[in-house]
Amino acid sequence: MASYAKEARLRLELKGTANLSSLRNALEELLGVSFSTDQGEHFFRATLVQTLFYGLFSAWVIHHETKTKAAFNWLQRLFGEIAKPAAMQAMNLVEVMDSAQEALDRVNRTAFFKNFSEERAVQYFYEPFLEAYDPELREQFGVWYTPEEVVEYMVERVDRTLRDDLGLSLGLASPEVVILDPCTGTGTYILKVLERIQRTLEEEGQLDAFSGQDLKEIALKRVFGFELMPAPFVVAHMRLNMQLKKFGFELGADERLGVYLTNALTGYTDTGSVDLSAFGEFLSEWQESNSVKQQEPVLVVLGNPPYSSFSGIGVKEEQELGNAYREVKAVPRPVGQGLNDLYVRFFRMAERQITQPKEGKQTQGVVCFISNYSWLDGLSHTGMREHYLSAFDQITIDNLNGDRYRTGKLTPEGKPDPSIFSTPYNREGIQVGTAISLMVRREALARCSERVPLPKRSSSEA
Ligand SMILES: C[S@@+](CC[C@H](N)C(=O)[O-])C[C@H]1O[C@@H](n2cnc3c(N)ncnc32)[C@H](O)[C@@H]1O
């Protein structure tokens, strides 16, 4: 599949996408990105190819597994637009898509689906695809799935923090808790959050064992995710739908989980109106994701944001996110380019979700990210650190080290210090050091701490 996808991308590069200009504009609006740079053009073509291939693949799976789900309406529309015979011919894609279809037809469906619904199979199916299809794109958007052990640890930490520090006795299952993973990828955080909630409801005897109705309600109304790329988006929906079945319930044909295809870093301000009249399915994806961004009183933001320094497709609203951390009060001004890192933008977006009141709700909550650890002592991040000392009441860092550049991935004793992202397929994991940051804001204390002046520091301490 990946080799056919690669072939399709090369053909698109040769033929160009001039005949898809209205689709291109609509996608820019929907995703809140710009395709005007070289990287943007690359991303546009990759979006088309991923949509075609994962559209084909998901249709093949969904045909086997379940009814069509509402979450894929827009994807079908996008697929339909690109797959129109005239468009396919103009882009010289007919032959390569036929070959991909024939490859799927050759699969032994019984054997495939026996393995496919097993734990982790869908996820493992996805990462090698992207690695083989477009390793550069994978690097650029930080498309590495997060090891399940890391996700479980973070979900448990958040659950415990909600109980112990915010007085929410059912943790993630408490009725006021709205959860967001803004970089959902293949959906592991959402899956583990739902598992944790199910366990709590069971322990508390609150789970309607026959219909799973309570859990379904929570899954549909209080758990959200954003993802920018069609391939992991499709995988996340497939995995989550499979998990829901294991919990004992299914979504109706017009129900969908709140995992949206959108840029997590835009859509909070200045959204105005967009002209997606020719693409109604895109419009509802855009409206619903914006309403989560602007109206849902999110209390927990958790996930694994991308690490790359620059995505090259960000619009102004996204680029401005790091600016909040350029302002300093009592620490040295930031130097260098570190605030342009994508993960810093995700931190800012998460901080805003927790600290800016929505619909009159209190501003308290938890941010838990695993990320590049450069912000902990970087000279670019002085303002970011200073900012968090007043925005949050409690900050806990698990420093996971594993930095190739600083330590050559060795401990002080000279033992191997691989990345926590190390897998049997990729022993080195990622190159930068990482840390899990858990930041808690309690409404009353947060107000109080803002009034306490920060101690003056020397530049060496900063
Ligand atoms: C490190 S991965 C997260 C992996 C995920 N936790 C999992 O286990 O599959 C980061 C994800 O963020 C997505 N991403 C990158 N930029 C984004 C943006 N601006 N908005 C939403 N998602 C984005 C990437 O496509 C990628 O899937």
Tab-separated table of N, CA and C in Angstrom, residues 283-373:
chain	number	residue	atom	x	y	z
A	283	LEU	N	-17.920	21.672	6.170
A	283	LEU	CA	-18.418	22.752	7.018
A	283	LEU	C	-18.795	22.224	8.401
A	284	SER	N	-19.452	21.062	8.446
A	284	SER	CA	-19.848	20.593	9.777
A	284	SER	C	-18.623	20.162	10.587
A	285	GLU	N	-17.606	19.606	9.937
A	285	GLU	CA	-16.368	19.254	10.662
A	285	GLU	C	-15.742	20.530	11.238
A	286	TRP	N	-15.738	21.573	10.430
A	286	TRP	CA	-15.138	22.860	10.828
A	286	TRP	C	-15.928	23.474	11.991
A	287	GLN	N	-17.271	23.479	11.834
A	287	GLN	CA	-18.105	24.095	12.885
A	287	GLN	C	-17.992	23.336	14.200
A	288	GLU	N	-18.048	22.021	14.126
A	288	GLU	CA	-18.023	21.243	15.369
A	288	GLU	C	-16.675	21.357	16.060
A	289	SER	N	-15.580	21.318	15.282
A	289	SER	CA	-14.262	21.406	15.937
A	289	SER	C	-14.072	22.806	16.523
A	290	ASN	N	-14.558	23.831	15.827
A	290	ASN	CA	-14.445	25.191	16.379
A	290	ASN	C	-15.265	25.339	17.648
A	291	SER	N	-16.405	24.666	17.680
A	291	SER	CA	-17.211	24.818	18.884
A	291	SER	C	-16.521	24.136	20.068
A	292	VAL	N	-15.806	23.048	19.836
A	292	VAL	CA	-15.029	22.450	20.937
A	292	VAL	C	-13.945	23.442	21.364
A	293	LYS	N	-13.242	24.009	20.383
A	293	LYS	CA	-12.143	24.932	20.713
A	293	LYS	C	-12.635	26.142	21.502
A	294	GLN	N	-13.773	26.666	21.103
A	294	GLN	CA	-14.205	27.947	21.675
A	294	GLN	C	-15.174	27.825	22.838
A	295	GLN	N	-15.895	26.695	22.908
A	295	GLN	CA	-16.954	26.651	23.931
A	295	GLN	C	-16.823	25.560	24.976
A	296	GLU	N	-16.199	24.448	24.647
A	296	GLU	CA	-16.148	23.364	25.635
A	296	GLU	C	-15.271	23.772	26.820
A	297	PRO	N	-15.771	23.620	28.049
A	297	PRO	CA	-14.950	23.969	29.210
A	297	PRO	C	-13.934	22.862	29.506
A	298	VAL	N	-12.893	22.822	28.705
A	298	VAL	CA	-11.903	21.734	28.812
A	298	VAL	C	-11.183	21.819	30.156
A	299	LEU	N	-11.101	20.704	30.855
A	299	LEU	CA	-10.454	20.696	32.168
A	299	LEU	C	-9.142	19.910	32.145
A	300	VAL	N	-9.007	19.040	31.156
A	300	VAL	CA	-7.766	18.261	31.039
A	300	VAL	C	-7.291	18.317	29.598
A	301	VAL	N	-6.029	18.744	29.407
A	301	VAL	CA	-5.426	18.645	28.075
A	301	VAL	C	-4.255	17.694	28.222
A	302	LEU	N	-4.264	16.608	27.475
A	302	LEU	CA	-3.130	15.696	27.588
A	302	LEU	C	-2.767	15.137	26.229
A	303	GLY	N	-1.515	14.734	26.093
A	303	GLY	CA	-1.090	14.185	24.816
A	303	GLY	C	0.397	14.287	24.600
A	304	ASN	N	0.750	14.091	23.343
A	304	ASN	CA	2.148	14.021	22.929
A	304	ASN	C	2.302	14.892	21.674
A	305	PRO	N	2.532	16.203	21.882
A	305	PRO	CA	2.590	17.099	20.721
A	305	PRO	C	3.802	16.819	19.828
A	306	PRO	N	3.699	17.219	18.550
A	306	PRO	CA	4.838	17.033	17.642
A	306	PRO	C	6.019	17.896	18.067
A	307	TYR	N	7.245	17.465	17.722
A	307	TYR	CA	8.443	18.143	18.225
A	307	TYR	C	9.107	19.061	17.216
A	308	SER	N	8.718	18.933	15.961
A	308	SER	CA	9.497	19.603	14.926
A	308	SER	C	9.569	21.113	15.163
A	309	SER	N	10.617	21.724	14.607
A	309	SER	CA	10.819	23.127	14.898
A	309	SER	C	9.877	24.024	14.092
A	310	PHE	N	9.392	23.536	12.966
A	310	PHE	CA	8.628	24.428	12.110
A	310	PHE	C	7.838	23.592	11.120
A	311	SER	N	6.516	23.796	11.072
A	311	SER	CA	5.757	22.938	10.165
A	311	SER	C	5.650	23.546	8.774
A	312	GLY	N	5.811	24.863	8.675
A	312	GLY	CA	5.766	25.493	7.356
A	312	GLY	C	4.371	25.645	6.788
A	313	ILE	N	3.332	25.267	7.539
A	313	ILE	CA	1.982	25.435	6.999
A	313	ILE	C	1.129	26.282	7.932
A	314	GLY	N	1.743	26.790	9.000
A	314	GLY	CA	0.971	27.529	10.003
A	314	GLY	C	0.502	28.888	9.491
A	315	VAL	N	-0.740	29.251	9.783
A	315	VAL	CA	-1.229	30.588	9.466
A	315	VAL	C	-0.908	31.501	10.648
A	316	LYS	N	-1.238	32.817	10.484
A	316	LYS	CA	-0.814	33.818	11.477
A	316	LYS	C	-1.238	33.448	12.907
A	317	GLU	N	-2.483	33.048	13.055
A	317	GLU	CA	-2.975	32.739	14.406
A	317	GLU	C	-2.083	31.697	15.081
A	318	GLU	N	-1.644	30.723	14.296
A	318	GLU	CA	-0.780	29.679	14.862
A	318	GLU	C	0.603	30.232	15.194
A	319	GLN	N	1.145	31.015	14.259
A	319	GLN	CA	2.496	31.543	14.463
A	319	GLN	C	2.576	32.421	15.707
A	320	GLU	N	1.461	33.088	16.012
A	320	GLU	CA	1.488	34.026	17.137
A	320	GLU	C	1.456	33.350	18.512
A	321	LEU	N	1.194	32.035	18.501
A	321	LEU	CA	1.019	31.375	19.798
A	321	LEU	C	2.235	31.519	20.713
A	322	GLY	N	3.428	31.411	20.130
A	322	GLY	CA	4.641	31.487	20.957
A	322	GLY	C	4.912	32.890	21.504
A	323	ASN	N	4.232	33.899	20.926
A	323	ASN	CA	4.550	35.284	21.315
A	323	ASN	C	4.271	35.583	22.779
A	324	ALA	N	3.267	34.882	23.342
A	324	ALA	CA	2.933	35.131	24.755
A	324	ALA	C	4.155	34.902	25.633
A	325	TYR	N	5.037	34.033	25.191
A	325	TYR	CA	6.199	33.699	26.023
A	325	TYR	C	7.416	34.572	25.705
A	326	ARG	N	7.211	35.544	24.831
A	326	ARG	CA	8.316	36.499	24.588
A	326	ARG	C	8.312	37.588	25.649
A	327	GLU	N	7.149	37.797	26.271
A	327	GLU	CA	7.027	38.808	27.332
A	327	GLU	C	7.639	38.262	28.617
A	328	VAL	N	8.471	39.046	29.267
A	328	VAL	CA	9.016	38.586	30.561
A	328	VAL	C	8.852	39.684	31.601
A	329	LYS	N	8.827	39.287	32.890
A	329	LYS	CA	8.755	40.271	33.969
A	329	LYS	C	10.108	40.382	34.664
A	330	ALA	N	10.569	39.295	35.235
A	330	ALA	CA	11.764	39.385	36.078
A	330	ALA	C	12.880	38.445	35.641
A	331	VAL	N	12.763	37.912	34.434
A	331	VAL	CA	13.817	36.984	33.970
A	331	VAL	C	14.397	37.527	32.658
A	332	PRO	N	15.554	37.028	32.238
A	332	PRO	CA	16.140	37.532	30.987
A	332	PRO	C	15.228	37.284	29.788
A	333	ARG	N	15.300	38.184	28.819
A	333	ARG	CA	14.466	38.053	27.621
A	333	ARG	C	14.862	36.783	26.858
A	334	PRO	N	13.898	36.124	26.248
A	334	PRO	CA	14.225	34.914	25.477
A	334	PRO	C	15.161	35.228	24.314
A	335	VAL	N	16.053	34.314	24.031
A	335	VAL	CA	16.912	34.456	22.851
A	335	VAL	C	16.763	33.203	21.988
A	336	GLY	N	17.124	33.300	20.710
A	336	GLY	CA	17.076	32.133	19.815
A	336	GLY	C	15.682	31.876	19.280
A	337	GLN	N	15.563	30.720	18.635
A	337	GLN	CA	14.334	30.390	17.880
A	337	GLN	C	13.446	29.360	18.577
A	338	GLY	N	13.815	28.989	19.814
A	338	GLY	CA	13.122	27.874	20.478
A	338	GLY	C	11.613	28.030	20.591
A	339	LEU	N	11.133	29.288	20.653
A	339	LEU	CA	9.688	29.469	20.835
A	339	LEU	C	8.895	29.152	19.570
A	340	ASN	N	9.608	28.952	18.444
A	340	ASN	CA	8.898	28.583	17.212
A	340	ASN	C	8.614	27.088	17.138
A	341	ASP	N	9.148	26.331	18.098
A	341	ASP	CA	8.919	24.883	18.046
A	341	ASP	C	7.429	24.582	18.139
A	342	LEU	N	7.035	23.567	17.376
A	342	LEU	CA	5.604	23.223	17.388
A	342	LEU	C	5.110	22.858	18.772
A	343	TYR	N	5.956	22.179	19.556
A	343	TYR	CA	5.447	21.737	20.856
A	343	TYR	C	5.157	22.924	21.773
A	344	VAL	N	5.929	24.032	21.615
A	344	VAL	CA	5.680	25.225	22.437
A	344	VAL	C	4.291	25.794	22.105
A	345	ARG	N	3.957	25.775	20.826
A	345	ARG	CA	2.626	26.267	20.421
A	345	ARG	C	1.534	25.412	21.066
A	346	PHE	N	1.767	24.111	21.126
A	346	PHE	CA	0.775	23.240	21.765
A	346	PHE	C	0.664	23.547	23.263
A	347	PHE	N	1.802	23.833	23.908
A	347	PHE	CA	1.758	24.184	25.331
A	347	PHE	C	0.922	25.453	25.528
A	348	ARG	N	1.135	26.424	24.665
A	348	ARG	CA	0.413	27.689	24.808
A	348	ARG	C	-1.091	27.471	24.607
A	349	MET	N	-1.399	26.702	23.598
A	349	MET	CA	-2.802	26.418	23.328
A	349	MET	C	-3.430	25.707	24.534
A	350	ALA	N	-2.693	24.756	25.130
A	350	ALA	CA	-3.211	24.010	26.287
A	350	ALA	C	-3.368	24.949	27.486
A	351	GLU	N	-2.368	25.796	27.695
A	351	GLU	CA	-2.430	26.725	28.823
A	351	GLU	C	-3.678	27.605	28.702
A	352	ARG	N	-3.910	28.084	27.463
A	352	ARG	CA	-5.081	28.949	27.260
A	352	ARG	C	-6.390	28.208	27.530
A	353	GLN	N	-6.434	26.943	27.128
A	353	GLN	CA	-7.659	26.166	27.372
A	353	GLN	C	-7.974	26.121	28.864
A	354	ILE	N	-6.927	26.028	29.685
A	354	ILE	CA	-7.148	25.859	31.123
A	354	ILE	C	-7.317	27.204	31.834
A	355	THR	N	-6.651	28.238	31.340
A	355	THR	CA	-6.652	29.477	32.123
A	355	THR	C	-7.695	30.498	31.656
A	356	GLN	N	-8.224	30.331	30.445
A	356	GLN	CA	-9.209	31.331	30.000
A	356	GLN	C	-10.623	30.798	30.187
A	357	PRO	N	-11.443	31.496	30.989
A	357	PRO	CA	-12.768	30.969	31.287
A	357	PRO	C	-13.641	30.848	30.041
A	358	LYS	N	-14.427	29.763	30.000
A	358	LYS	CA	-15.369	29.604	28.885
A	358	LYS	C	-16.742	29.393	29.473
A	359	GLU	N	-17.712	30.062	28.924
A	359	GLU	CA	-19.097	29.914	29.364
A	359	GLU	C	-19.221	30.027	30.880
A	360	GLY	N	-18.514	30.989	31.461
A	360	GLY	CA	-18.649	31.258	32.882
A	360	GLY	C	-18.076	30.171	33.785
A	361	LYS	N	-17.426	29.140	33.187
A	361	LYS	CA	-16.885	28.061	34.011
A	361	LYS	C	-15.573	28.500	34.658
A	362	GLN	N	-15.261	27.889	35.809
A	362	GLN	CA	-14.013	28.202	36.508
A	362	GLN	C	-12.805	27.876	35.639
A	363	THR	N	-11.737	28.600	35.874
A	363	THR	CA	-10.527	28.275	35.135
A	363	THR	C	-9.619	27.450	36.030
A	364	GLN	N	-9.828	26.173	36.006
A	364	GLN	CA	-8.907	25.281	36.698
A	364	GLN	C	-8.712	24.073	35.798
A	365	GLY	N	-7.698	23.305	36.097
A	365	GLY	CA	-7.509	22.128	35.266
A	365	GLY	C	-6.080	21.635	35.250
A	366	VAL	N	-5.866	20.686	34.337
A	366	VAL	CA	-4.593	19.982	34.296
A	366	VAL	C	-4.091	19.921	32.852
A	367	VAL	N	-2.793	20.211	32.679
A	367	VAL	CA	-2.146	19.967	31.390
A	367	VAL	C	-1.117	18.880	31.621
A	368	CYS	N	-1.143	17.845	30.804
A	368	CYS	CA	-0.134	16.793	30.934
A	368	CYS	C	0.367	16.422	29.542
A	369	PHE	N	1.600	16.812	29.246
A	369	PHE	CA	2.194	16.554	27.935
A	369	PHE	C	3.503	15.803	28.087
A	370	ILE	N	3.763	14.913	27.173
A	370	ILE	CA	5.142	14.426	27.029
A	370	ILE	C	5.698	15.155	25.825
A	371	SER	N	6.887	15.745	25.992
A	371	SER	CA	7.396	16.593	24.912
A	371	SER	C	8.919	16.652	24.968
A	372	ASN	N	9.464	17.307	23.981
A	372	ASN	CA	10.857	17.734	24.000
A	372	ASN	C	11.095	18.461	25.333
A	373	TYR	N	12.232	18.203	25.979
A	373	TYR	CA	12.414	18.850	27.286
A	373	TYR	C	13.202	20.156	27.204
